[in-house]
Coordinates of C-alpha atoms and ligand atoms in Angstrom, one line a residue:
S646 CA -24.7 7.0 -33.3
P647 CA -21.4 7.7 -31.5
E648 CA -21.1 10.1 -28.5
D649 CA -17.8 11.7 -27.2
D650 CA -17.2 11.3 -23.6
G651 CA -15.2 14.8 -24.0
I652 CA -12.2 15.7 -21.9
K653 CA -11.7 13.3 -19.0
G654 CA -9.7 13.8 -15.7
G655 CA -6.7 11.9 -17.1
L656 CA -5.8 9.3 -19.6
N657 CA -6.6 11.8 -22.3
G658 CA -4.4 10.0 -24.8
I659 CA -7.2 7.4 -25.0
D660 CA -10.5 8.8 -26.7
N661 CA -13.6 7.3 -24.9
G662 CA -16.9 7.7 -26.1
R663 CA -20.3 5.4 -26.3
L664 CA -22.0 3.8 -29.3
H665 CA -25.8 3.7 -29.5
F666 CA -27.5 0.9 -31.7
T667 CA -31.0 2.1 -32.4
G668 CA -33.2 -0.2 -34.5
V669 CA -30.3 -2.3 -35.2
R670 CA -30.7 -6.3 -35.3
V671 CA -27.3 -8.0 -34.6
P672 CA -27.3 -11.4 -36.8
R673 CA -26.9 -14.6 -34.6
T674 CA -23.8 -15.3 -36.8
N675 CA -22.2 -12.1 -35.6
L676 CA -22.1 -13.2 -31.8
L677 CA -18.7 -13.4 -30.1
N678 CA -19.3 -17.0 -29.7
R679 CA -15.9 -18.2 -28.7
Y680 CA -17.2 -19.8 -25.4
G681 CA -20.9 -20.2 -26.2
D682 CA -23.1 -20.2 -29.5
V683 CA -26.8 -20.2 -30.5
A684 CA -27.8 -22.5 -33.3
E685 CA -30.4 -21.8 -36.0
D686 CA -33.2 -23.7 -34.1
G687 CA -32.3 -21.4 -30.8
S688 CA -30.5 -24.2 -28.9
Y689 CA -27.4 -23.0 -26.8
T690 CA -24.1 -24.9 -26.8
S691 CA -20.6 -24.4 -25.3
P692 CA -17.3 -26.1 -25.8
I693 CA -17.0 -25.8 -22.0
P694 CA -19.6 -27.9 -20.4
S695 CA -19.3 -26.8 -17.0
P696 CA -21.2 -23.6 -16.2
G697 CA -18.9 -22.6 -13.3
R698 CA -15.8 -23.2 -15.7
R699 CA -17.3 -21.3 -18.3
F700 CA -18.2 -18.4 -16.3
F701 CA -14.9 -17.9 -14.9
T702 CA -13.2 -18.7 -18.5
M703 CA -15.5 -15.5 -19.6
L704 CA -14.2 -13.3 -16.4
G705 CA -10.6 -14.6 -17.4
T706 CA -10.7 -11.9 -19.9
L707 CA -11.1 -9.4 -17.2
V708 CA -8.4 -11.0 -15.0
Q709 CA -5.7 -9.8 -17.6
G710 CA -6.7 -6.3 -17.4
R711 CA -6.7 -6.4 -13.4
V712 CA -3.0 -8.1 -13.6
S713 CA -2.0 -5.5 -16.0
L714 CA -3.5 -2.6 -13.7
D715 CA -1.9 -4.2 -10.6
G716 CA 1.7 -4.0 -12.3
A717 CA 1.3 -0.7 -13.8
A718 CA 0.2 0.8 -10.3
V719 CA 3.1 -0.8 -8.6
A720 CA 5.4 0.7 -11.4
A721 CA 4.1 4.0 -10.9
S722 CA 4.5 3.9 -7.0
K723 CA 8.2 2.9 -7.8
L724 CA 8.6 5.6 -10.2
A725 CA 7.4 8.2 -7.8
L726 CA 9.3 7.2 -4.9
T727 CA 12.7 6.9 -7.0
A728 CA 12.2 10.5 -8.1
A729 CA 10.9 11.7 -4.5
I730 CA 13.8 10.0 -2.5
T731 CA 16.4 11.0 -5.0
Y732 CA 15.5 14.6 -4.7
S733 CA 15.2 14.2 -1.0
T734 CA 18.7 13.0 -0.4
Q735 CA 19.9 16.1 -2.5
R736 CA 17.7 19.1 -1.5
R737 CA 18.7 21.0 1.6
Q738 CA 16.2 23.1 3.4
F739 CA 16.6 24.9 6.7
N740 CA 19.3 24.9 9.3
A741 CA 18.9 22.6 12.4
S742 CA 22.2 21.0 13.3
S743 CA 24.6 23.4 11.8
E744 CA 24.8 27.2 11.0
L745 CA 26.8 26.3 7.9
R746 CA 24.9 23.8 6.2
E747 CA 21.0 23.1 6.1
E748 CA 19.5 19.6 6.4
V749 CA 18.9 17.3 3.9
L750 CA 15.2 16.7 3.7
M751 CA 15.4 13.0 4.1
D752 CA 17.0 13.3 7.4
Y753 CA 14.0 15.0 8.7
Q754 CA 11.9 12.4 10.7
R755 CA 8.5 13.7 9.3
H756 CA 10.1 13.2 5.7
Q757 CA 11.1 9.6 6.5
R758 CA 7.5 8.8 8.1
R759 CA 5.9 10.2 4.7
L760 CA 8.2 8.3 2.2
L761 CA 9.6 5.3 3.9
P762 CA 6.2 3.5 4.8
R763 CA 4.9 3.9 1.4
L764 CA 8.3 2.7 0.0
A765 CA 7.6 -0.6 2.3
A766 CA 4.0 -0.9 1.0
T767 CA 5.4 -0.6 -2.7
Y768 CA 7.8 -3.4 -2.0
A769 CA 5.1 -5.6 -0.5
A770 CA 3.0 -4.8 -3.5
S771 CA 5.7 -5.6 -5.8
F772 CA 6.4 -9.0 -4.2
A773 CA 2.6 -9.6 -4.4
H774 CA 2.5 -8.6 -8.0
E775 CA 5.3 -11.2 -8.8
E776 CA 3.3 -14.0 -7.2
L777 CA 0.1 -12.9 -9.1
L778 CA 2.1 -13.0 -12.4
E779 CA 3.0 -16.6 -11.8
K780 CA -0.4 -17.6 -10.7
F781 CA -1.5 -16.1 -14.0
D782 CA 1.1 -17.9 -16.1
D783 CA 0.1 -20.9 -14.4
V784 CA -3.5 -20.6 -15.2
F785 CA -3.0 -19.2 -18.7
S786 CA -0.3 -21.5 -19.8
G787 CA -2.5 -24.4 -19.0
R788 CA -0.1 -25.9 -16.4
N789 CA -2.6 -25.4 -13.4
D790 CA -5.9 -24.5 -15.0
T791 CA -8.9 -26.2 -13.1
D792 CA -11.7 -24.3 -11.9
E793 CA -10.5 -23.8 -8.7
D794 CA -7.2 -22.4 -10.0
R795 CA -9.2 -19.6 -11.9
Q796 CA -11.3 -18.7 -8.9
D797 CA -8.1 -18.4 -7.0
L798 CA -6.6 -16.2 -9.6
E799 CA -9.8 -14.1 -9.7
T800 CA -9.8 -13.7 -6.2
L801 CA -6.2 -12.8 -5.7
A802 CA -6.3 -10.0 -8.6
A803 CA -9.4 -8.7 -7.2
A804 CA -7.6 -8.4 -3.8
L805 CA -4.3 -6.8 -5.1
K806 CA -5.7 -4.5 -7.7
P807 CA -7.4 -2.4 -5.3
L808 CA -4.6 -2.0 -2.7
S809 CA -2.2 -1.2 -5.5
T810 CA -4.2 1.3 -7.2
W811 CA -4.8 3.0 -4.2
L812 CA -1.3 2.9 -3.0
A813 CA -0.2 4.3 -6.2
L814 CA -2.6 7.6 -5.7
D815 CA -1.7 8.2 -2.4
T816 CA 1.9 7.7 -3.1
L817 CA 2.0 9.9 -6.0
Q818 CA 0.3 12.7 -3.9
E819 CA 2.7 12.2 -0.9
C820 CA 5.7 12.4 -3.3
R821 CA 4.3 15.3 -5.1
E822 CA 4.0 17.2 -1.8
A823 CA 7.1 15.9 -0.3
T824 CA 9.1 17.6 -3.2
G825 CA 7.4 20.9 -2.9
G826 CA 7.1 23.2 -5.5
Q827 CA 9.3 21.2 -8.0
G828 CA 6.9 18.2 -7.4
F829 CA 4.0 20.4 -9.0
L830 CA 5.8 20.9 -12.1
I831 CA 4.5 18.6 -15.1
E832 CA 8.1 18.0 -16.1
N833 CA 8.7 15.8 -12.8
R834 CA 5.4 13.8 -13.7
F835 CA 3.7 13.5 -10.5
A836 CA 0.8 15.4 -11.4
S837 CA 0.4 14.0 -14.7
L838 CA 0.9 10.3 -13.5
R839 CA -1.8 10.8 -10.6
A840 CA -4.3 12.2 -13.5
D841 CA -3.6 9.0 -15.5
L842 CA -3.6 6.6 -12.8
D843 CA -6.8 8.2 -11.1
V844 CA -9.3 6.0 -13.0
Y845 CA -7.4 2.8 -12.2
V846 CA -9.4 2.6 -9.0
T847 CA -12.5 2.4 -11.1
F848 CA -12.0 0.6 -14.3
E849 CA -11.3 -3.0 -14.7
G850 CA -13.6 -3.4 -11.8
D851 CA -14.3 -0.6 -9.2
N852 CA -12.0 -1.2 -6.1
T853 CA -14.9 -1.2 -3.8
V854 CA -16.9 -3.6 -5.4
L855 CA -13.8 -6.1 -6.1
L856 CA -13.4 -6.1 -2.3
Q857 CA -16.9 -7.2 -1.7
L858 CA -16.0 -10.2 -4.4
V859 CA -12.9 -11.0 -2.1
A860 CA -15.0 -10.8 0.9
K861 CA -17.5 -13.4 -0.3
R862 CA -14.9 -15.6 -1.3
L863 CA -13.7 -15.4 2.5
L864 CA -17.4 -16.0 3.5
T865 CA -17.6 -19.1 1.2
D866 CA -14.3 -20.6 2.1
Y867 CA -15.0 -20.1 6.1
A868 CA -18.3 -21.8 5.5
K869 CA -16.6 -24.7 3.8
E870 CA -14.2 -25.0 6.6
F871 CA -17.0 -24.9 9.4
K872 CA -19.4 -27.3 7.1
G873 CA -21.4 -29.5 9.3
V874 CA -20.7 -27.5 12.5
D875 CA -23.8 -26.3 14.1
F876 CA -24.8 -22.7 14.6
G877 CA -24.4 -23.0 18.2
V878 CA -20.8 -23.5 17.9
L879 CA -20.1 -20.8 15.4
A880 CA -21.7 -18.4 17.5
R881 CA -19.6 -19.8 20.4
Y882 CA -16.6 -19.4 18.1
A883 CA -17.3 -15.8 17.4
V884 CA -17.9 -15.1 21.2
S885 CA -14.8 -16.9 22.0
Q886 CA -13.0 -14.6 19.8
A887 CA -14.3 -11.4 21.5
A888 CA -13.8 -12.6 24.8
G889 CA -10.2 -13.8 24.0
K890 CA -10.8 -17.3 24.9
T891 CA -9.5 -20.2 22.8
L892 CA -11.7 -22.6 21.2
H893 CA -10.6 -23.2 17.7
R894 CA -6.8 -22.4 16.4
S895 CA -5.9 -22.4 20.0
G896 CA -2.2 -21.8 18.6
L897 CA -3.0 -18.7 16.8
R898 CA -4.8 -17.1 19.7
R899 CA -2.3 -18.0 22.3
V900 CA 0.3 -16.1 20.3
A901 CA -1.8 -13.3 20.1
Q902 CA -2.5 -13.4 23.7
T903 CA 1.5 -13.3 24.5
V904 CA 1.7 -10.1 22.6
A905 CA -1.2 -8.6 24.7
D906 CA 0.5 -9.7 28.1
S907 CA 4.0 -9.8 28.4
G908 CA 6.7 -7.5 30.1
S909 CA 8.6 -4.1 29.5
G910 CA 8.6 -1.7 26.6
K911 CA 11.7 -3.2 25.4
K912 CA 10.5 -6.8 25.2
S913 CA 7.2 -5.4 23.5
A914 CA 9.2 -3.8 20.9
K915 CA 11.1 -7.1 20.1
A916 CA 8.0 -9.2 20.2
L917 CA 6.3 -6.8 17.6
R918 CA 9.5 -7.2 15.5
D919 CA 9.0 -10.8 15.5
E920 CA 7.7 -12.5 12.1
D921 CA 5.4 -14.7 13.7
T922 CA 3.9 -12.1 16.0
Q923 CA 3.2 -10.1 13.0
R924 CA 1.7 -12.9 11.1
E925 CA -0.6 -14.0 14.0
L926 CA -1.5 -10.4 14.6
L927 CA -2.3 -9.7 10.8
S928 CA -4.0 -13.1 10.1
D929 CA -6.0 -12.9 13.6
R930 CA -7.4 -9.5 12.2
V931 CA -8.8 -11.3 9.3
Q932 CA -9.9 -14.5 10.8
S933 CA -11.7 -13.4 13.7
R934 CA -13.4 -10.8 11.8
V935 CA -14.6 -13.2 9.2
A936 CA -15.9 -15.5 11.9
D937 CA -17.9 -12.6 13.5
V938 CA -19.6 -11.6 10.2
A939 CA -19.9 -15.2 9.0
A940 CA -21.9 -15.9 12.4
V941 CA -24.0 -12.9 11.9
L942 CA -24.8 -13.6 8.3
R943 CA -25.8 -17.2 9.1
G944 CA -29.0 -15.8 10.5
A945 CA -29.8 -15.1 6.8
K946 CA -30.7 -18.6 5.9
G947 CA -34.3 -19.0 5.6
M948 CA -34.8 -15.4 5.6
S949 CA -36.7 -13.6 2.6
Q950 CA -34.8 -12.2 -0.1
E951 CA -35.2 -8.5 1.2
K952 CA -34.2 -9.3 4.8
S953 CA -31.4 -11.2 4.0
A954 CA -30.2 -8.5 1.6
A955 CA -30.8 -5.9 4.7
L956 CA -28.9 -8.1 7.0
F957 CA -25.9 -8.5 4.4
N958 CA -26.0 -4.6 4.1
E959 CA -25.8 -3.8 7.5
H960 CA -22.6 -5.6 7.6
Q961 CA -21.3 -4.5 4.3
N962 CA -18.8 -2.1 5.4
E963 CA -17.4 -4.8 7.9
L964 CA -17.1 -7.0 5.0
I965 CA -15.2 -4.9 2.7
E966 CA -12.7 -3.9 5.7
V967 CA -12.0 -7.6 6.3
A968 CA -11.5 -8.1 2.5
H969 CA -8.8 -5.2 2.7
A970 CA -7.3 -6.6 5.7
H971 CA -7.2 -10.0 4.0
A972 CA -5.4 -8.4 0.8
E973 CA -2.8 -6.9 3.1
L974 CA -2.1 -10.0 4.8
L975 CA -1.4 -11.4 1.3
Q976 CA 1.0 -8.6 0.6
W977 CA 2.7 -9.0 4.0
E978 CA 3.2 -12.9 3.4
A979 CA 4.2 -12.6 -0.2
F980 CA 6.9 -9.9 1.2
T981 CA 7.9 -12.5 3.8
R982 CA 8.3 -15.2 1.2
G983 CA 10.3 -13.1 -1.0
L984 CA 12.8 -12.6 1.9
K985 CA 13.2 -16.3 2.0
K986 CA 14.8 -16.0 -1.6
I987 CA 17.4 -13.3 -0.9
E988 CA 20.8 -14.9 -0.6
D989 CA 22.9 -11.8 0.3
P990 CA 22.6 -11.5 4.1
G991 CA 23.1 -7.7 4.3
T992 CA 20.2 -7.3 1.7
R993 CA 18.3 -9.6 3.4
E994 CA 18.6 -7.6 6.6
V995 CA 17.7 -4.3 5.2
L996 CA 14.6 -5.8 3.5
T997 CA 13.7 -7.5 6.8
R998 CA 13.5 -4.3 8.4
L999 CA 11.6 -2.6 5.6
R1000 CA 9.1 -5.7 5.5
D1001 CA 8.8 -5.3 9.7
L1002 CA 8.1 -1.3 8.7
F1003 CA 5.1 -2.4 6.5
G1004 CA 3.8 -5.2 9.0
L1005 CA 4.0 -2.7 11.9
C1006 CA 2.5 0.3 10.1
L1007 CA -0.3 -2.1 9.1
I1008 CA -0.7 -2.8 12.9
E1009 CA -0.4 0.9 13.8
K1010 CA -3.1 1.9 11.2
D1011 CA -5.7 -0.5 12.8
L1012 CA -4.4 -0.3 16.4
A1013 CA -7.9 0.8 17.7
W1014 CA -9.1 -2.6 16.7
F1015 CA -6.2 -4.4 18.2
L1016 CA -6.6 -2.5 21.2
M1017 CA -10.5 -2.8 21.3
N1018 CA -10.4 -6.4 20.7
G1019 CA -7.7 -7.0 23.4
R1020 CA -5.0 -8.2 20.8
L1021 CA -2.5 -5.7 22.0
S1022 CA -1.9 -4.3 25.3
S1023 CA -1.9 -0.6 25.7
Q1024 CA 1.9 -0.8 26.9
R1025 CA 2.7 -2.7 23.6
A1026 CA 0.6 -0.3 21.8
R1027 CA 2.6 2.8 23.3
T1028 CA 5.9 1.2 22.1
L1029 CA 4.8 0.8 18.4
D1030 CA 5.3 4.4 17.5
R1031 CA 9.0 4.6 18.8
Y1032 CA 9.8 1.4 17.4
I1033 CA 8.5 2.2 14.0
N1034 CA 10.7 5.8 14.4
R1035 CA 13.6 3.5 15.3
L1036 CA 13.4 1.4 12.2
L1037 CA 12.9 4.6 10.0
T1038 CA 16.4 6.0 11.2
R1039 CA 17.9 2.4 10.5
I1040 CA 16.3 2.2 7.1
R1041 CA 17.3 5.8 6.0
P1042 CA 20.8 5.2 5.1
H1043 CA 19.5 2.5 2.6
A1044 CA 16.6 4.7 1.2
L1045 CA 18.8 5.5 -2.2
D1046 CA 19.7 2.0 -2.6
L1047 CA 16.3 0.6 -2.0
V1048 CA 14.8 3.1 -5.0
E1049 CA 17.9 2.2 -6.9
S1050 CA 17.4 -1.5 -7.0
F1051 CA 14.1 -0.7 -8.8
G1052 CA 16.5 -0.6 -11.8
Y1053 CA 14.7 2.5 -13.5
G1054 CA 17.2 4.7 -15.7
P1055 CA 16.7 8.2 -16.8
E1056 CA 14.9 7.0 -19.7
H1057 CA 12.1 5.3 -17.6
L1058 CA 12.1 8.1 -14.9
R1059 CA 12.0 11.2 -17.3
S1060 CA 11.7 13.3 -14.3
A1061 CA 14.2 16.5 -14.0
I1062 CA 14.5 16.3 -10.1
A1063 CA 15.5 12.8 -10.3
S1064 CA 18.4 13.6 -12.9
G1065 CA 20.9 14.7 -10.0
A1066 CA 20.6 18.4 -11.0
E1067 CA 19.5 19.4 -7.4
Q1068 CA 22.6 17.9 -6.2
E1069 CA 24.8 19.9 -8.7
R1070 CA 22.9 23.0 -7.6
Q1071 CA 23.5 22.4 -4.1
D1072 CA 27.4 21.5 -4.4
E1073 CA 27.6 24.7 -6.6
A1074 CA 26.0 26.8 -3.7
A1075 CA 28.2 25.1 -1.1
E1076 CA 31.4 25.8 -3.0
Y1077 CA 30.4 29.4 -3.6
T1078 CA 29.7 29.8 0.2
R1079 CA 33.0 28.0 1.0
R1080 CA 34.9 30.3 -1.2
R1081 CA 33.3 33.7 0.0
R1082 CA 34.0 32.5 3.5
A1083 CA 37.6 31.6 3.0
S1084 CA 38.0 35.2 0.8
G1085 CA 36.8 37.2 4.2
D1086 CA 34.2 39.0 2.3
A1087 CA 31.0 36.8 3.0
P1088 CA 28.4 38.9 4.1
I1089 CA 28.2 38.3 7.9
D1090 CA 24.7 36.8 9.3
E1091 CA 22.4 39.5 10.8
K1092 CA 21.9 37.4 13.9
T1093 CA 25.9 37.4 14.5
L1094 CA 25.8 41.0 14.0
L1095 CA 23.2 41.5 16.7
A1096 CA 24.7 38.9 19.0
R1097 CA 28.1 40.9 18.5
E1098 CA 26.0 44.4 19.1
A1099 CA 24.4 42.9 22.4
R1100 CA 27.7 41.6 23.9
Q1101 CA 29.5 45.1 23.4
K1102 CA 26.5 46.8 24.9
K1103 CA 26.7 44.6 28.0
A1104 CA 30.5 45.1 28.3
Q1105 CA 30.0 48.9 27.9
K1106 CA 27.4 48.7 30.8
A1107 CA 29.8 46.5 32.9
A1108 CA 32.8 48.9 32.3
K1109 CA 30.4 51.9 33.3
S1110 CA 29.3 50.3 36.5
R1111 CA 33.0 49.7 37.6
T1112 CA 33.8 53.3 36.7
K1113 CA 30.9 54.6 39.1
G1114 CA 31.8 52.0 41.6
Ligands
FAD2607 C1 -11.7 5.9 -18.8 C2 -12.9 4.7 -18.9 C3 -12.5 3.5 -19.6 C4 -13.2 2.6 -19.7 N1 -13.0 1.5 -20.5 C5 -14.0 0.4 -20.5 C6 -13.8 -0.5 -21.4 O1 -12.8 -0.6 -22.5 N2 -14.4 -1.7 -21.6 C7 -15.6 -1.5 -20.4 O2 -16.3 -2.5 -20.4 N3 -15.7 -0.8 -19.4 C8 -14.8 0.4 -19.6 N4 -15.1 1.3 -18.6 C9 -15.9 1.2 -17.7 C10 -15.6 0.9 -16.3 O3 -15.4 -0.6 -16.3 C11 -16.8 1.2 -15.1 O4 -16.8 2.6 -15.3 C12 -16.4 0.6 -13.8 O5 -16.6 -0.6 -13.8 C13 -17.4 1.4 -12.7 O6 -18.8 1.2 -13.1 P1 -19.7 2.2 -13.2 O7 -19.2 3.4 -13.8 O8 -20.8 1.8 -13.7 O9 -19.7 2.8 -11.5 P2 -20.8 2.0 -10.5 O10 -21.0 0.9 -10.7 O11 -22.0 3.0 -10.7 O12 -20.1 2.9 -9.0 C14 -20.2 4.1 -8.6 C15 -19.9 4.1 -7.3 O13 -20.7 3.4 -6.4 C16 -19.8 2.3 -5.7 N5 -20.7 0.9 -5.6 C17 -21.3 0.3 -6.9 N6 -21.9 -0.7 -6.4 C18 -21.6 -1.0 -5.0 C19 -22.2 -1.7 -4.0 N7 -22.9 -3.0 -4.5 N8 -22.0 -1.7 -2.9 C20 -21.3 -0.4 -2.6 N9 -21.0 0.4 -3.3 C21 -21.1 0.4 -4.6 C22 -18.5 2.1 -6.5 O14 -17.5 1.6 -5.5 C23 -18.3 3.4 -7.0 O15 -17.6 4.3 -6.2 C24 -14.3 2.4 -18.9 C25 -14.4 3.6 -17.8 C26 -13.6 4.7 -17.8 C27 -13.8 5.9 -16.8

């Protein structure tokens, strides 16, 4: 018997429902048996002998959905930013630097803060998606199709899909608000795209659950790396991380400390702009946290199932945060690798600034962790905000080029505010005002009249007192 899901929060072009089978026996021959079959005598066979490989082959069917969702989410962020940034470079609102012309929205610092970091994150997600597609093609074409390759693909998709789908929702909402009342109109698509993409964070694997999968992989890799190392060493490793001393990976820690210790504000900003510094800070954030949790969870060995589950649960939030940080690092690395392939020096320079903006915004978002764990000095942390603002003003002149390079035409955008209509409206209004001013019959601003009146009164008062004198 079928049951309709009714109207959903979005994606209503797809009709969802449930099918119940009551008292129905499914014949053995009707099993979906591509990867495993049951013979008449009840024996199980599979064309894939390794249970691990069989499991990941089955999971592979889910991977396709996650890869597609990652791509669709990145495309939605690009569409939203193209519409919002195009509109924001045309729309003028409120006077600030001149009485004659209002400011373009995109020139307001706050507007840049709202849109440009999301543009940087979208570029990062896009570079990461390209790498995910390559990995996907490698596995599914059979070129590199070992169990390990499939597991890597599975983990990569599980890491990237949550970030890009959350980013899309956040970007659509911010673009909706950044374009004011126009942004709320369905013809500009932010509201409808947001409704349709809402469920992307849930289906094909709930984002939070996927990040736990990533966290487990990080713990497994960590355990493999330190196989044979006794618990005492691991515990000391974690302690040394907290104390800022070096035990393992001394190179990594040394760079992180340089960031914490050295010099003036100007030097601080320069160090933060450095690619290696960003890499070390972002990878340290993952590695030392994995080490911390792994050290605690090692205590679960030999515990009852109930106790070890409780111990795991006590650290679940931290594990998910680490997986999130790991996925951000993957995006940052993909962006950085992408830069190396760009031949035009000007393009590389602008995109390097955008990558810096992405990296520094990640650090700013987690500043409390970097400060609490001695990875950044408070002096250096204070320069971060200023440096991000400086980057914004440098990226601002290229904002339109950066969205135009996504290559979307009107047939993709289908958004009235991205059509140039606002520019036409602004030009028409400016021309009208210019003509009226030139003709001399433009209305005089009330503020000008009041100022004129005040000047006249002052002059009269001065004249009176002179006559008295
Ligand atoms: C429109 C739509 C279409 C769908 N289409 C399909 C389809 O075609 N095929 C198909 O197989 N499925 C489909 N699904 C199902 C979809 O995959 C599931 O809804 C999704 O995997 C989440 O599972 P759930 O709804 O059972 O949520 P739950 O697993 O109940 O999750 C609820 C909440 O609890 C949290 N949570 C769950 N477990 C944990 C945990 N261990 N630790 C911490 N937090 C946890 C989650 O993060 C989530 O926020 C569809 C769903 C929707 C809404």
